[in-house]
Coordinates of C-alpha atoms in Angstrom, one line a residue:
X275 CA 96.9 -84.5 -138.2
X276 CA 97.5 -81.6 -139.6
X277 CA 100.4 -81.0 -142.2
X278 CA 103.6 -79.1 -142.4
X279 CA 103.8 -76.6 -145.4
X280 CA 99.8 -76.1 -145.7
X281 CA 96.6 -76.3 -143.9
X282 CA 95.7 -80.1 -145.2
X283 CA 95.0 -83.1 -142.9
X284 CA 96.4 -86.4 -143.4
X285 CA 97.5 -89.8 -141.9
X286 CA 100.8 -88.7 -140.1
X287 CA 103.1 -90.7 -137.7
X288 CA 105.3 -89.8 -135.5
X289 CA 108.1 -91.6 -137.4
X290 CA 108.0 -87.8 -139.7
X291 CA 109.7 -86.3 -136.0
X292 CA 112.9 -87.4 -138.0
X293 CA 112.5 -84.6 -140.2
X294 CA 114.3 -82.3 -137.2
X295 CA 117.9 -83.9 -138.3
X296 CA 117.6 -82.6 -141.6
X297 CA 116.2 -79.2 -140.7
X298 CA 119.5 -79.0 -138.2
X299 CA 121.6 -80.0 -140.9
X300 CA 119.7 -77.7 -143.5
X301 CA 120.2 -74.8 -140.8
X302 CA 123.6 -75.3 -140.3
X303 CA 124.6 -76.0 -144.5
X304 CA 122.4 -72.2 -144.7
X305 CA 125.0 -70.1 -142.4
X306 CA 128.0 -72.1 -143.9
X307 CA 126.3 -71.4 -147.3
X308 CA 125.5 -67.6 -146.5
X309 CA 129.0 -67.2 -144.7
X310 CA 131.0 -69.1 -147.4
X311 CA 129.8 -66.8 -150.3
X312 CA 129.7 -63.8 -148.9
X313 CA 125.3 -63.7 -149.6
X314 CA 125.0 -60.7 -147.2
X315 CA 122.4 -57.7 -147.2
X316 CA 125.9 -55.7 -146.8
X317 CA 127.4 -56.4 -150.3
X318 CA 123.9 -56.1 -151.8
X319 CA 124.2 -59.1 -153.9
X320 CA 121.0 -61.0 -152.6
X321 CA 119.1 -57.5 -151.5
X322 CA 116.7 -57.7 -154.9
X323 CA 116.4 -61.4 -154.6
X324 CA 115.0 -61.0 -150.8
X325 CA 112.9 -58.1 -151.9
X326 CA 111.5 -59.9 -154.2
X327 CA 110.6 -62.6 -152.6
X328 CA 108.7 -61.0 -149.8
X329 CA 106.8 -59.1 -151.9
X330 CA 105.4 -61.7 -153.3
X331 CA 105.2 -64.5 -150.3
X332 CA 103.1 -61.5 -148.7
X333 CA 100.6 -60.9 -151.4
X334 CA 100.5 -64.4 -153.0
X335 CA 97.1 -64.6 -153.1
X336 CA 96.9 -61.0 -155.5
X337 CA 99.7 -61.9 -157.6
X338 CA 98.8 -65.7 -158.1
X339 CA 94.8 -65.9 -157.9
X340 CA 94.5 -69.2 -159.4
X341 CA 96.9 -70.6 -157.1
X342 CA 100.7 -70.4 -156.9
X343 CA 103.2 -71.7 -160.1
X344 CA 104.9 -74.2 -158.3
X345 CA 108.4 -73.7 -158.8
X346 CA 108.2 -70.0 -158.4
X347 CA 106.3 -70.6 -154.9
X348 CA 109.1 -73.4 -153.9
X349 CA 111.6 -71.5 -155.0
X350 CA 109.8 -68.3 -153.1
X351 CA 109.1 -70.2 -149.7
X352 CA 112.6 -71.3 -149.4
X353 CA 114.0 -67.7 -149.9
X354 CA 111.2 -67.1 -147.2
X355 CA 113.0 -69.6 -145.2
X356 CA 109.4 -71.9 -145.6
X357 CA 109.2 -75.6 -146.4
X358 CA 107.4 -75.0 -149.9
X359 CA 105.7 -78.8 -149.6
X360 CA 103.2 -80.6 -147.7
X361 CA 104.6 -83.0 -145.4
X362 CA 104.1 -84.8 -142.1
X363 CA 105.7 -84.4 -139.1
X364 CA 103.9 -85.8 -136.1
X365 CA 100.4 -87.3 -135.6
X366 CA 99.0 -85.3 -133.3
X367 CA 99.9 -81.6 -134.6
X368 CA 97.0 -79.2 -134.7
X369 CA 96.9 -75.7 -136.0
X370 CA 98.1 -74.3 -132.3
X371 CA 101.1 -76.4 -132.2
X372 CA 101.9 -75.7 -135.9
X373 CA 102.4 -71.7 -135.4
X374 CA 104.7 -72.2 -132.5
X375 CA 106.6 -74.7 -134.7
X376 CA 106.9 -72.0 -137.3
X377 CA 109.5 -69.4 -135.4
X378 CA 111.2 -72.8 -134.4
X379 CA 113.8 -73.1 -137.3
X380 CA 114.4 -69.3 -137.6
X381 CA 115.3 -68.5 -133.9
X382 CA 117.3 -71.6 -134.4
X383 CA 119.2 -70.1 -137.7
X384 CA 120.1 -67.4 -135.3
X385 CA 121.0 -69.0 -132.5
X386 CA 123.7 -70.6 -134.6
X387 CA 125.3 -67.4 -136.1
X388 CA 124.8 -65.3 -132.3
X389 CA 126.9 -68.6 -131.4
X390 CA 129.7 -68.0 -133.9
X391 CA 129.6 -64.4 -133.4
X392 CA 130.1 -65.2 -129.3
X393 CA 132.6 -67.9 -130.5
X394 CA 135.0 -65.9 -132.9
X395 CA 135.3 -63.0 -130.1
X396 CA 136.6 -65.2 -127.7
X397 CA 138.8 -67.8 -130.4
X398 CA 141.5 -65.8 -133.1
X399 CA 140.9 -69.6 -134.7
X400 CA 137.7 -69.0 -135.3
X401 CA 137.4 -65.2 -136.1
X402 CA 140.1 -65.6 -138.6
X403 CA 138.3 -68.2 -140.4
X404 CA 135.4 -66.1 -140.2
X405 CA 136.4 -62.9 -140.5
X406 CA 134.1 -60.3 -140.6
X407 CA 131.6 -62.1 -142.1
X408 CA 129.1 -63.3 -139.2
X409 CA 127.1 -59.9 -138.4
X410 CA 126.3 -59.3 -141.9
X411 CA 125.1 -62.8 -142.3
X412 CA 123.2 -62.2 -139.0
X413 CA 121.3 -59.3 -140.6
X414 CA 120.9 -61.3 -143.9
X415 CA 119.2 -64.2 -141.6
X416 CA 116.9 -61.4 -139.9
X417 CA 115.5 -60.4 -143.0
X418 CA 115.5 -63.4 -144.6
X419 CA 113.0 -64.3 -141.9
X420 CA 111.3 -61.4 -141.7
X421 CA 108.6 -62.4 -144.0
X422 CA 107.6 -66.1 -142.6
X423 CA 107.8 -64.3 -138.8
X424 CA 105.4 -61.3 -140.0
X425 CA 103.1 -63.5 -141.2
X426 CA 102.9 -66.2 -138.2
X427 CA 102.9 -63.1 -135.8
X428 CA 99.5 -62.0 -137.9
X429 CA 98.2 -65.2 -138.0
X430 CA 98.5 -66.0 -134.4
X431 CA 97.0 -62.3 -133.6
X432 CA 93.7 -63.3 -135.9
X433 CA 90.6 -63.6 -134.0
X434 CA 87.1 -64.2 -135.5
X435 CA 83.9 -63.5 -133.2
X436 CA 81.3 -66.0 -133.4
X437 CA 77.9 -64.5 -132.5
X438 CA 75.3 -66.8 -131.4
X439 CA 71.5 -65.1 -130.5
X440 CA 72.9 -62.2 -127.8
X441 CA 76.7 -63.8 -126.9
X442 CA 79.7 -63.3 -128.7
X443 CA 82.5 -65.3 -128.0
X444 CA 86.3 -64.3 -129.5
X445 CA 88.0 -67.3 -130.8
X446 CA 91.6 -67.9 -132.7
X447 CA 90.8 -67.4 -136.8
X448 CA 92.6 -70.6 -137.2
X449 CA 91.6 -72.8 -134.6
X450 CA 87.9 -72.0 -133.4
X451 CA 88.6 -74.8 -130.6
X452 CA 90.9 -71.7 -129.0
X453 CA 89.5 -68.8 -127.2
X454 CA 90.7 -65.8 -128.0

């Protein structure tokens, strides 16, 4: 099966499905994180951070030719809103399933803040806890995914031809079991 966080195969179960319940909890603890100390694009604190740090998640393979520095990429993946590690999660997943699964956690970051934007029009409760916090931390989400979205959107628009004697046939760069 193939693994979360890279493009290595190993022994996976299905028990790793778990892993959802911390990625809800991580999703949730990251708006209440954003929204708590004010870490919007707006104030500008985190703007050279998330520059950064797309920079670099884009051209990896210039900057860090020998493969990455471990922290730095950890630290750059999560910034990137990416795992950073290898791990399991079911133990069937193959490359197609594992490019869908990679929008999953952002749309879901911004599900949750649209929610609590929806939410604090309609409750004074809520909009006075929040004030006027929830946009800006909607735009930091956006481009805080930016990067990892980019890069799945080019990976799933990759197609490699295969040309055998007079036939060509288009198939999916990553997955040559998927025609293109």
């Amino acid at each position: 099966s193939l693994m979360l966080g890279s493009n290595k195969c190993g022994e996976c179960d299905n028990s790793y499905v778990s892993l959802i319940i911390p990625f809800a909890l991580a999703g949730i603890a990251l708006v209440v994180f954003l929204i708590c100390l004010n870490l919007t694009v707006s104030v500008g604190t985190i703007n050279g951070l998330i520059f950064y740090a797309n920079i670099i998640k884009i051209n990896e393979s210039f900057f860090f030719p020998n493969g990455p520095v471990s922290i730095l990429s950890q630290f750059i993946s999560w910034l990137n809103l990416d795992l950073g590690i290898s791990t399991c999660f079911s133990k069937e997943l193959d490359a197609y399933s594992k490019t869908w699964l990679q929008f999953v956690f952002p749309f879901y970051l911004w599900i949750i803040i649209m929610l609590i934007i929806i939410l604090s029009h309609y409750s004074f409760r809520i909009s006075k806890l929040i004030g006027r916090q929830a946009v800006p931390v909607l735009a930091t989400l956006l481009l805080l995914s930016f990067t990892k979205l980019f890069r799945t959107f080019i990976l799933v628009f990759q197609q490699s031809d295969i040309k055998c004697g007079d036939s060509t046939l288009s198939v999916w760069a990553i997955d040559a079991n998927v025609k293109y």
